[in-house]
Coordinates of C-alpha atoms in Angstrom, one line a residue:
X1 CA -5.5 -56.2 -222.5
X2 CA -3.2 -58.6 -220.8
X3 CA 0.0 -56.2 -221.7
X4 CA -0.8 -54.2 -218.4
X5 CA 1.5 -52.9 -215.8
X6 CA 1.8 -56.5 -214.2
X7 CA 3.0 -58.0 -217.5
X8 CA 5.3 -55.5 -218.1
X9 CA 6.6 -55.8 -214.5
X10 CA 7.3 -59.3 -214.9
X11 CA 8.8 -58.5 -218.5
X12 CA 11.3 -56.0 -216.8
X13 CA 12.3 -59.0 -214.3
X14 CA 13.0 -61.2 -217.0
X15 CA 15.2 -58.9 -218.5
X16 CA 16.7 -58.1 -215.1
X17 CA 17.5 -62.0 -214.5
X18 CA 19.2 -62.1 -217.6
X19 CA 21.0 -58.8 -217.4
X20 CA 22.1 -59.2 -213.8
X21 CA 23.4 -62.9 -214.6
X22 CA 25.2 -61.5 -217.5
X23 CA 27.2 -58.8 -215.8
X24 CA 27.7 -60.9 -212.8
X25 CA 25.6 -58.6 -210.4
X26 CA 23.8 -62.1 -209.4
X27 CA 25.8 -65.2 -208.8
X28 CA 25.0 -67.5 -211.8
X29 CA 24.1 -70.1 -209.1
X30 CA 21.0 -68.0 -208.1
X31 CA 20.1 -67.1 -211.6
X32 CA 17.8 -70.3 -212.0
X33 CA 16.0 -70.2 -208.8
X34 CA 15.1 -66.8 -209.4
X35 CA 14.1 -67.0 -213.0
X36 CA 11.7 -69.7 -212.0
X37 CA 10.5 -67.5 -209.4
X38 CA 9.7 -64.6 -211.9
X39 CA 8.1 -67.6 -213.9
X40 CA 5.9 -68.5 -210.8
X41 CA 4.6 -64.9 -210.3
X42 CA 3.7 -64.6 -214.2
X43 CA 1.7 -68.3 -214.1
X44 CA 0.0 -67.4 -211.1
X45 CA -1.0 -64.0 -212.3
X46 CA -2.7 -65.6 -215.3
X47 CA -5.1 -67.5 -213.0
X48 CA -8.7 -66.5 -212.7
X49 CA -9.2 -63.4 -210.0
X50 CA -5.4 -63.6 -209.5
X51 CA -3.8 -60.2 -208.0
X52 CA -2.0 -58.1 -211.1
X53 CA -0.5 -55.4 -209.0
X54 CA 0.1 -52.2 -211.0
X55 CA 3.1 -50.8 -208.6
X56 CA 6.4 -52.7 -207.8
X57 CA 5.8 -52.5 -204.1
X58 CA 2.7 -54.8 -203.8
X59 CA 4.2 -57.0 -206.7
X60 CA 7.5 -57.7 -205.1
X61 CA 6.0 -59.6 -202.1
X62 CA 4.8 -62.0 -205.0
X63 CA 8.4 -62.5 -206.0
X64 CA 9.9 -63.1 -202.8
X65 CA 6.9 -65.6 -201.9
X66 CA 8.0 -67.6 -204.7
X67 CA 11.7 -67.3 -204.7
X68 CA 12.7 -66.3 -201.4
X69 CA 14.8 -63.0 -200.3
X70 CA 17.4 -63.4 -202.9
X71 CA 14.7 -62.4 -205.6
X72 CA 15.0 -59.0 -204.2
X73 CA 18.6 -59.0 -205.7
X74 CA 16.7 -58.4 -209.3
X75 CA 16.0 -54.9 -208.1
X76 CA 20.0 -54.0 -208.0
X77 CA 20.5 -50.7 -209.4
X78 CA 16.5 -50.1 -210.0
X79 CA 14.0 -48.1 -208.4
X80 CA 10.3 -47.5 -208.7
X81 CA 11.5 -44.2 -210.4
X82 CA 13.0 -45.9 -213.5
X83 CA 10.6 -49.0 -213.3
X84 CA 7.3 -46.9 -213.8
X85 CA 8.7 -44.8 -216.8
X86 CA 9.8 -47.6 -218.6
X87 CA 6.5 -49.6 -218.1
X88 CA 4.8 -46.4 -219.2
X89 CA 6.8 -46.4 -222.1
X90 CA 6.0 -49.8 -223.1
X91 CA 2.6 -49.5 -222.8
X92 CA 2.4 -46.1 -224.6
X93 CA 4.5 -47.5 -227.4
X94 CA 1.9 -50.7 -227.6
X95 CA -0.9 -48.0 -227.8
X96 CA 0.8 -45.8 -230.1
X97 CA 1.2 -48.6 -232.6
X98 CA -2.5 -49.4 -232.0
X99 CA -3.4 -45.8 -232.6
X100 CA -1.1 -45.8 -235.8
X101 CA -3.1 -48.7 -237.2
X102 CA -6.5 -47.1 -236.7
X103 CA -5.4 -44.1 -238.3
X104 CA -4.2 -45.6 -241.4
X105 CA -7.4 -47.8 -241.4
X106 CA -9.3 -44.3 -241.3
X107 CA -6.9 -43.1 -244.4
X108 CA -7.7 -45.8 -246.2
X109 CA -11.5 -45.5 -245.8
X110 CA -11.0 -41.7 -247.0
X111 CA -9.3 -43.1 -249.8
X112 CA -12.0 -45.5 -251.0
X113 CA -14.7 -42.9 -250.4
X114 CA -12.7 -40.2 -252.4
X115 CA -12.2 -42.3 -255.5
X116 CA -15.9 -42.7 -255.9
X117 CA -16.5 -39.2 -255.7
X118 CA -13.9 -37.5 -257.9
X119 CA -16.5 -35.8 -260.0
X120 CA -19.1 -35.7 -257.4
X121 CA -19.5 -31.4 -257.1
X122 CA -20.3 -30.3 -253.9
X123 CA -20.5 -26.8 -251.8
X124 CA -17.7 -26.0 -249.8
X125 CA -18.0 -23.2 -247.0
X126 CA -16.0 -20.6 -245.1
X127 CA -17.3 -18.5 -242.2
X128 CA -20.3 -21.2 -242.3
X129 CA -21.3 -20.0 -245.8
X130 CA -21.3 -21.4 -249.3
X131 CA -18.0 -20.1 -250.7
X132 CA -17.3 -22.2 -253.9
X133 CA -17.7 -25.5 -255.3
X134 CA -15.4 -28.2 -255.0
X135 CA -15.5 -32.0 -255.4
X136 CA -16.4 -34.4 -252.6
X137 CA -12.9 -36.3 -253.4
X138 CA -10.9 -32.9 -253.2
X139 CA -12.7 -32.1 -249.9
X140 CA -11.9 -35.6 -248.6
X141 CA -8.2 -35.4 -250.0
X142 CA -8.0 -32.3 -247.4
X143 CA -8.7 -34.6 -244.3
X144 CA -6.3 -37.0 -245.9
X145 CA -3.6 -34.5 -246.1
X146 CA -4.7 -33.6 -242.4
X147 CA -4.4 -37.5 -241.1
X148 CA -1.4 -38.1 -242.9
X149 CA 0.4 -35.2 -240.9
X150 CA -0.7 -36.9 -237.7
X151 CA 0.5 -40.1 -238.8
X152 CA 3.8 -38.5 -239.7
X153 CA 4.0 -36.8 -236.0
X154 CA 3.2 -40.1 -234.5
X155 CA 6.2 -41.9 -236.5
X156 CA 8.4 -38.8 -235.7
X157 CA 7.4 -39.0 -231.9
X158 CA 8.1 -42.9 -231.9
X159 CA 11.9 -42.9 -231.5
X160 CA 11.7 -40.5 -228.8
X161 CA 9.1 -42.8 -227.0
X162 CA 11.2 -46.0 -227.7
X163 CA 13.9 -45.4 -225.3
X164 CA 14.5 -47.1 -222.4
X165 CA 14.9 -45.3 -218.6
X166 CA 15.5 -48.7 -217.0
X167 CA 18.9 -48.6 -215.0
X168 CA 18.7 -45.0 -214.1
X169 CA 17.3 -45.9 -210.7
X170 CA 16.1 -43.0 -208.9
X171 CA 17.8 -40.4 -210.9
X172 CA 21.4 -40.8 -210.8
X173 CA 22.0 -44.6 -211.7
X174 CA 23.9 -46.8 -209.0
X175 CA 27.0 -48.3 -208.1
X176 CA 26.3 -51.8 -209.7
X177 CA 27.4 -52.2 -213.4
X178 CA 23.8 -52.2 -214.6
X179 CA 23.9 -52.7 -218.4
X180 CA 21.2 -50.3 -219.6
X181 CA 21.7 -50.8 -223.4
X182 CA 21.2 -54.6 -222.8
X183 CA 18.1 -54.0 -220.9
X184 CA 16.8 -51.7 -223.4
X185 CA 17.5 -54.7 -226.0
X186 CA 15.7 -57.2 -224.4
X187 CA 12.8 -55.3 -224.1
X188 CA 12.5 -53.9 -227.5
X189 CA 13.6 -50.5 -227.0
X190 CA 15.8 -48.9 -229.6
X191 CA 18.3 -47.4 -227.3
X192 CA 18.3 -45.9 -223.9
X193 CA 17.3 -42.3 -222.7
X194 CA 21.0 -41.3 -221.8
X195 CA 20.6 -38.6 -219.2
X196 CA 19.5 -40.5 -216.0
X197 CA 17.7 -37.6 -214.6
X198 CA 15.9 -36.8 -217.7
X199 CA 15.2 -40.4 -218.1
X200 CA 13.0 -40.5 -214.9
X201 CA 11.9 -37.1 -214.0
X202 CA 11.7 -35.3 -217.3
X203 CA 10.8 -37.4 -220.2
X204 CA 7.8 -38.8 -218.5
X205 CA 6.2 -35.5 -218.7
X206 CA 7.1 -34.2 -222.5
X207 CA 7.1 -37.6 -224.1
X208 CA 3.7 -38.2 -222.9
X209 CA 2.3 -34.8 -223.7
X210 CA 3.6 -35.0 -227.5
X211 CA 1.7 -38.1 -228.0
X212 CA -1.3 -36.9 -226.2
X213 CA -0.9 -33.6 -228.1
X214 CA -1.3 -35.6 -231.4
X215 CA -3.9 -37.6 -230.4
X216 CA -6.0 -34.4 -229.5
X217 CA -4.7 -32.7 -233.1
X218 CA -6.7 -35.6 -234.7
X219 CA -8.8 -35.5 -232.2
X220 CA -9.7 -31.7 -233.9
X221 CA -9.8 -33.1 -237.3
X222 CA -12.5 -35.6 -236.6
X223 CA -14.4 -33.2 -234.9
X224 CA -14.6 -30.7 -237.9
X225 CA -15.3 -33.6 -240.2
X226 CA -18.3 -34.7 -238.0
X227 CA -19.5 -31.0 -237.8
X228 CA -19.0 -30.8 -241.9
X229 CA -21.3 -33.7 -242.1
X230 CA -24.0 -32.5 -239.4
X231 CA -24.3 -29.2 -241.3
X232 CA -25.7 -31.0 -244.1
X233 CA -27.7 -33.6 -242.2
X234 CA -30.0 -31.0 -240.2
X235 CA -30.9 -29.6 -243.7
X236 CA -34.4 -30.5 -245.1
X237 CA -33.0 -31.7 -248.3
X238 CA -29.3 -32.5 -247.5
X239 CA -26.8 -34.3 -249.9
X240 CA -25.0 -35.8 -247.4
X241 CA -26.3 -38.5 -245.0
X242 CA -25.7 -41.8 -242.8
X243 CA -27.0 -44.9 -244.2
X244 CA -29.9 -45.9 -242.0
X245 CA -29.5 -48.7 -239.5
X246 CA -26.6 -48.8 -236.9
X247 CA -25.5 -45.4 -237.5
X248 CA -28.9 -43.5 -237.0
X249 CA -31.6 -44.0 -234.1
X250 CA -35.3 -43.3 -234.0
X251 CA -37.1 -40.7 -231.7
X252 CA -38.9 -42.1 -229.2
X253 CA -41.9 -40.0 -229.8
X254 CA -41.4 -38.8 -233.6
X255 CA -41.9 -41.2 -236.1
X256 CA -40.2 -38.9 -238.9
X257 CA -37.0 -38.7 -237.0
X258 CA -33.6 -40.4 -237.9
X259 CA -31.1 -39.1 -235.0
X260 CA -27.6 -38.9 -236.1
X261 CA -26.3 -41.4 -233.5
X262 CA -23.0 -42.1 -235.1
X263 CA -22.2 -38.2 -235.4
X264 CA -23.1 -37.7 -231.8
X265 CA -21.1 -40.7 -230.8
X266 CA -17.7 -39.9 -232.8
X267 CA -17.8 -36.1 -231.7
X268 CA -18.2 -37.2 -227.8
X269 CA -15.4 -39.6 -228.4
X270 CA -13.0 -36.9 -230.0
X271 CA -14.1 -34.5 -227.1
X272 CA -12.9 -37.3 -224.8
X273 CA -9.5 -37.3 -226.4
X274 CA -9.4 -33.5 -226.3
X275 CA -10.5 -33.4 -222.7
X276 CA -7.8 -36.4 -221.9
X277 CA -5.1 -34.5 -223.1
X278 CA -5.6 -30.9 -221.7
X279 CA -6.6 -32.9 -218.3
X280 CA -2.9 -34.5 -218.4
X281 CA -1.3 -31.1 -219.7
X282 CA -3.3 -29.4 -216.3
X283 CA -2.0 -32.5 -214.1
X284 CA 2.0 -31.7 -215.4
X285 CA 1.6 -28.3 -215.2
X286 CA 3.8 -26.2 -212.4
X287 CA 4.8 -29.7 -210.5
X288 CA 8.5 -30.0 -209.7
X289 CA 10.2 -33.0 -211.2
X290 CA 10.0 -36.1 -209.1
X291 CA 6.0 -35.8 -208.2
X292 CA 3.8 -38.6 -209.0
X293 CA 1.2 -36.3 -210.7
X294 CA 2.0 -37.0 -214.2
X295 CA 3.5 -40.2 -213.9
X296 CA 0.5 -42.6 -213.9
X297 CA -1.5 -43.8 -216.8
X298 CA -3.4 -40.7 -217.7
X299 CA -1.7 -40.4 -221.1
X300 CA -2.1 -43.8 -222.2
X301 CA -5.5 -43.9 -221.6
X302 CA -6.0 -41.0 -223.8
X303 CA -4.0 -42.7 -226.8
X304 CA -6.5 -46.0 -225.8
X305 CA -9.5 -43.3 -226.3
X306 CA -8.2 -42.0 -229.4
X307 CA -7.9 -45.3 -231.0
X308 CA -11.5 -45.9 -230.2
X309 CA -12.5 -42.5 -231.7
X310 CA -10.5 -43.6 -234.9
X311 CA -12.6 -46.8 -234.9
X312 CA -16.0 -45.3 -234.4
X313 CA -14.9 -42.5 -237.0
X314 CA -14.3 -45.5 -239.6
X315 CA -17.8 -47.1 -238.9
X316 CA -19.2 -43.6 -239.7
X317 CA -17.1 -43.1 -242.9
X318 CA -18.5 -46.6 -244.0
X319 CA -21.9 -45.3 -243.5
X320 CA -21.6 -41.9 -245.6
X321 CA -24.2 -41.3 -248.4
X322 CA -23.8 -38.9 -251.0
X323 CA -26.5 -37.4 -253.2
X324 CA -24.4 -36.1 -256.1
X325 CA -27.5 -34.6 -257.8
X326 CA -28.7 -32.9 -254.6
X327 CA -25.1 -31.7 -254.0
X328 CA -25.2 -30.3 -257.5
X329 CA -28.4 -28.4 -256.8
X330 CA -27.4 -26.6 -253.8
X331 CA -24.2 -25.7 -255.7
X332 CA -26.6 -24.4 -258.7
X333 CA -28.8 -22.5 -256.1
X334 CA -26.3 -20.2 -254.7
X335 CA -23.9 -17.5 -256.2
X336 CA -20.8 -19.5 -255.1
X337 CA -19.1 -19.6 -258.9
X338 CA -18.8 -15.7 -259.3
X339 CA -15.2 -15.6 -258.5
X340 CA -14.7 -17.3 -261.7
X341 CA -17.0 -15.1 -263.6
X342 CA -14.7 -12.2 -262.4
X343 CA -11.5 -14.0 -263.0
X344 CA -12.9 -15.0 -266.7
X345 CA -13.3 -11.3 -267.5
X346 CA -9.6 -10.4 -266.7
X347 CA -8.0 -13.2 -268.2
X348 CA -10.1 -13.1 -271.3
X349 CA -11.3 -9.5 -271.7
X350 CA -8.4 -7.5 -269.7
X351 CA -11.2 -6.3 -267.0
X352 CA -9.5 -5.5 -263.7
X353 CA -10.4 -8.2 -260.8
X354 CA -11.8 -5.3 -258.8
X355 CA -14.2 -4.0 -261.6
X356 CA -14.9 -7.7 -262.3
X357 CA -15.6 -8.4 -258.9
X358 CA -17.8 -5.2 -258.5
X359 CA -19.9 -6.3 -261.3
X360 CA -20.1 -10.1 -260.1
X361 CA -21.0 -8.6 -256.6
X362 CA -23.9 -6.5 -258.4
X363 CA -24.9 -9.6 -260.0
X364 CA -25.3 -11.6 -257.1
X365 CA -27.3 -8.5 -255.1
X366 CA -29.8 -8.5 -258.3
X367 CA -30.2 -12.2 -258.7
X368 CA -31.1 -12.8 -255.0
X369 CA -33.3 -9.8 -254.9
X370 CA -35.5 -11.3 -257.7
X371 CA -35.1 -14.7 -256.0
X372 CA -33.0 -15.9 -259.0
X373 CA -30.8 -18.6 -259.4
X374 CA -27.5 -17.8 -261.4
X375 CA -28.4 -19.9 -264.4
X376 CA -32.1 -17.9 -264.1
X377 CA -30.7 -14.5 -264.7
X378 CA -31.5 -13.1 -268.1
X379 CA -28.5 -12.4 -270.7
X380 CA -29.7 -8.9 -271.3
X381 CA -30.0 -8.3 -267.6
X382 CA -26.5 -9.3 -267.0
X383 CA -25.4 -6.9 -269.9
X384 CA -27.3 -3.8 -268.0
X385 CA -25.8 -4.7 -264.7
X386 CA -22.2 -4.7 -266.2
X387 CA -23.0 -1.6 -268.0
X388 CA -24.1 0.4 -264.7
X389 CA -21.8 -1.3 -262.1
X390 CA -18.8 -1.0 -264.4
X391 CA -19.0 2.7 -265.6
X392 CA -17.4 4.7 -262.5
X393 CA -14.2 2.4 -263.5
X394 CA -13.9 4.2 -266.9
X395 CA -12.3 1.3 -268.6
X396 CA -10.9 1.6 -272.0
X397 CA -12.9 -1.3 -273.1
X398 CA -16.4 0.7 -272.3
X399 CA -19.4 -0.5 -270.5
X400 CA -20.4 -3.3 -272.7
X401 CA -20.2 -6.7 -271.3
X402 CA -17.4 -8.5 -273.2
X403 CA -18.7 -11.8 -273.0
X404 CA -21.0 -14.1 -275.2
X405 CA -24.1 -15.7 -273.6
X406 CA -22.3 -19.0 -273.7
X407 CA -19.3 -17.8 -272.3
X408 CA -21.0 -16.0 -269.8
X409 CA -23.3 -19.1 -268.6
X410 CA -20.0 -21.5 -269.0
X411 CA -18.4 -18.8 -266.1
X412 CA -21.1 -19.4 -263.9
X413 CA -21.1 -23.1 -263.9
X414 CA -19.9 -25.1 -261.3
X415 CA -18.2 -27.7 -263.8
X416 CA -16.8 -25.1 -265.9
X417 CA -15.1 -23.3 -262.7
X418 CA -14.0 -26.7 -261.2
X419 CA -12.5 -27.7 -264.9
X420 CA -10.9 -24.3 -265.1
X421 CA -8.7 -24.7 -262.1
X422 CA -5.0 -24.9 -262.7
X423 CA -3.2 -24.7 -259.3
X424 CA -1.4 -27.4 -257.7
X425 CA -3.8 -29.2 -255.2
X426 CA -7.0 -28.0 -257.0
X427 CA -10.1 -29.4 -257.4
X428 CA -9.9 -30.5 -261.2
X429 CA -9.9 -34.1 -262.0
X430 CA -6.2 -34.4 -263.0
X431 CA -4.9 -33.1 -259.9
X432 CA -7.5 -34.8 -257.3
X433 CA -6.3 -38.1 -259.2
X434 CA -2.6 -37.3 -258.9
X435 CA -3.2 -36.6 -255.1
X436 CA -5.1 -39.6 -254.6
X437 CA -2.2 -41.6 -256.2
X438 CA 0.4 -40.2 -253.9
X439 CA -1.7 -40.7 -250.8
X440 CA -2.1 -44.3 -251.6
X441 CA 1.5 -44.6 -252.0
X442 CA 2.1 -42.7 -248.7
X443 CA -0.3 -45.1 -246.8
X444 CA 1.4 -48.4 -248.1
X445 CA 5.0 -46.9 -246.9
X446 CA 3.5 -45.8 -243.7
X447 CA 2.0 -49.6 -243.3
X448 CA 5.5 -51.1 -244.2
X449 CA 6.9 -48.7 -241.2
X450 CA 4.6 -49.9 -238.6
X451 CA 4.8 -53.6 -239.9
X452 CA 8.4 -53.0 -239.4
X453 CA 8.2 -51.4 -235.7
X454 CA 5.8 -54.7 -234.6
X455 CA 8.5 -57.1 -236.0
X456 CA 11.3 -55.5 -234.4
X457 CA 9.2 -55.7 -231.2
X458 CA 8.2 -59.6 -231.7
X459 CA 11.8 -60.0 -232.3
X460 CA 12.9 -58.5 -229.2
X461 CA 10.3 -60.6 -227.3
X462 CA 11.8 -63.8 -228.9
X463 CA 15.3 -62.8 -227.9
X464 CA 14.2 -62.1 -224.1
X465 CA 12.2 -65.3 -224.0
X466 CA 15.1 -67.4 -225.4
X467 CA 17.8 -65.6 -222.9
X468 CA 15.3 -66.1 -219.7
X469 CA 14.6 -69.5 -221.0
X470 CA 18.3 -70.5 -220.9
X471 CA 18.4 -69.3 -217.4
X472 CA 15.4 -71.6 -216.4
X473 CA 17.2 -74.5 -218.0

C-alpha cells in the first residue's frame, strides 16, 4: 500500500540523483546535499498523517524545502509528461505481478479440484440445455486452459510494460545528456521505451489498455464459471453446491434458504473488472495524444480489482461441494448419450450417421412422451422404433436393430460414452490425467517466471539503494 505515487516519485528522484551525478549534469559537490534532501522527503512522508502528494507539482516544494533551490536540478531533462508514465508503469508492474500470482493460485485450486473429480460424471450444457456427459475434471480442465492463456497473455504483455519512459521529457527529450538506460536499470526496467513521443503520449494508452483487456477477459471466464455453478445451485436437487458457512447467507425471513453469497460477490467483482476496463477504453477513445484523460490511475485500479476478484474466486473454489451420485443421476435422467448410440451404429454396424441420428431422435421422442429414462426403455420398443424410423432410408442391412440388448444399453450409458472417447483432449480418464500433468508442469514453470521477475526487481532495488547510499555518504 505504501508503493504509491509518492513512493515512486522518491524512487525516481533517487535514480535521478545517481544518474545526474554520474553524467555530470549535477556537480558532484551538490550530490550529497541533494540526496540528503530526497532522503528527508522520504522520511517525512512515512510519518503518521504526512502529506504524500500524487503529482510532481505539489511534491517538488517538499524537496525544495528539504534541500533548497538546487534540488530542482534533479528535474533536469524531465517533465511531468515522462514522470507520470514512468510511475504508472511501475505501479502497473507491481499490480501485474500481483495479478499473475493470484491467477496462478486460482489455477492451482482448479487443479486440486480436478484431481479429485477425474471419474465424477456430470452433465455439460450447450444453449443452456444438457448436451453430453463429461467428467467434472474435464470441465474444470477447460477453465484451466482458459486461465492458462490469460497467464500467458500477462507474461507476454509484461516485457512491453517493463520499459521506462523516463528521460523523454515532454516528448522530444532535452539538451541534457540524460542516460535513459541508466535510469531504467536503476528502476528495474528491462530497457527504455525508445521513441520519446510514443513513450510519453501513446504507449501510456495502449499498454494500459492491453493489461485491462486481459483482466477483463479473465473476468469473463470467472463470470462463466459462476453461472455454471449458479445453474445448479438453484435446482431443487443440485449436484453442485457451496459449503455452508462463510460462502452462504441465510434469508432474513425464510428459514429454508441458503443464499449463494459467494456467487453474488464474485460475479459482482467480475463485473467491476469488466466495467473498469470498459471505462478506461471510453476515457481513452477519441482523445488526442497529450491529454490527461488516459494518464491517471484508472488502469491500475482495474488490475487491483482483478486481483481481488481472483482471490474471492479462489475462496469460492475452496468451498465447492460436488455430489457425484446426484450428478450421474441427472445425466441418466436425460438423453444426452444418444449421440454415442448413433456413433456406435455407424462404427459397428455401418449404419450412416444421419440414419442412426434419426433413430436416436425418435427414441428420445418416445422416451420423453412416455416419461421414461433412457435405461427404462424396453429393448423391444427400441427394436420397433428402429424399424419404423429407419425404413425410409432403405439400408442394405434392413430394418432390424443391429445391436444386442447389452450393447444397446452400453451405448446409452454415460460411463460407456466417456470411456469410448478417443479424441485428443476428451473426457476419457487417460486424456484428463495427461492434460492435468501438463497443466501442473506449466503452472510450475509460470511460477518460476514470476519469481524471476520479482527477483529482478529486488536486485534492481538493491542496486539503486546502494548507489544512492554512496551519494549520501
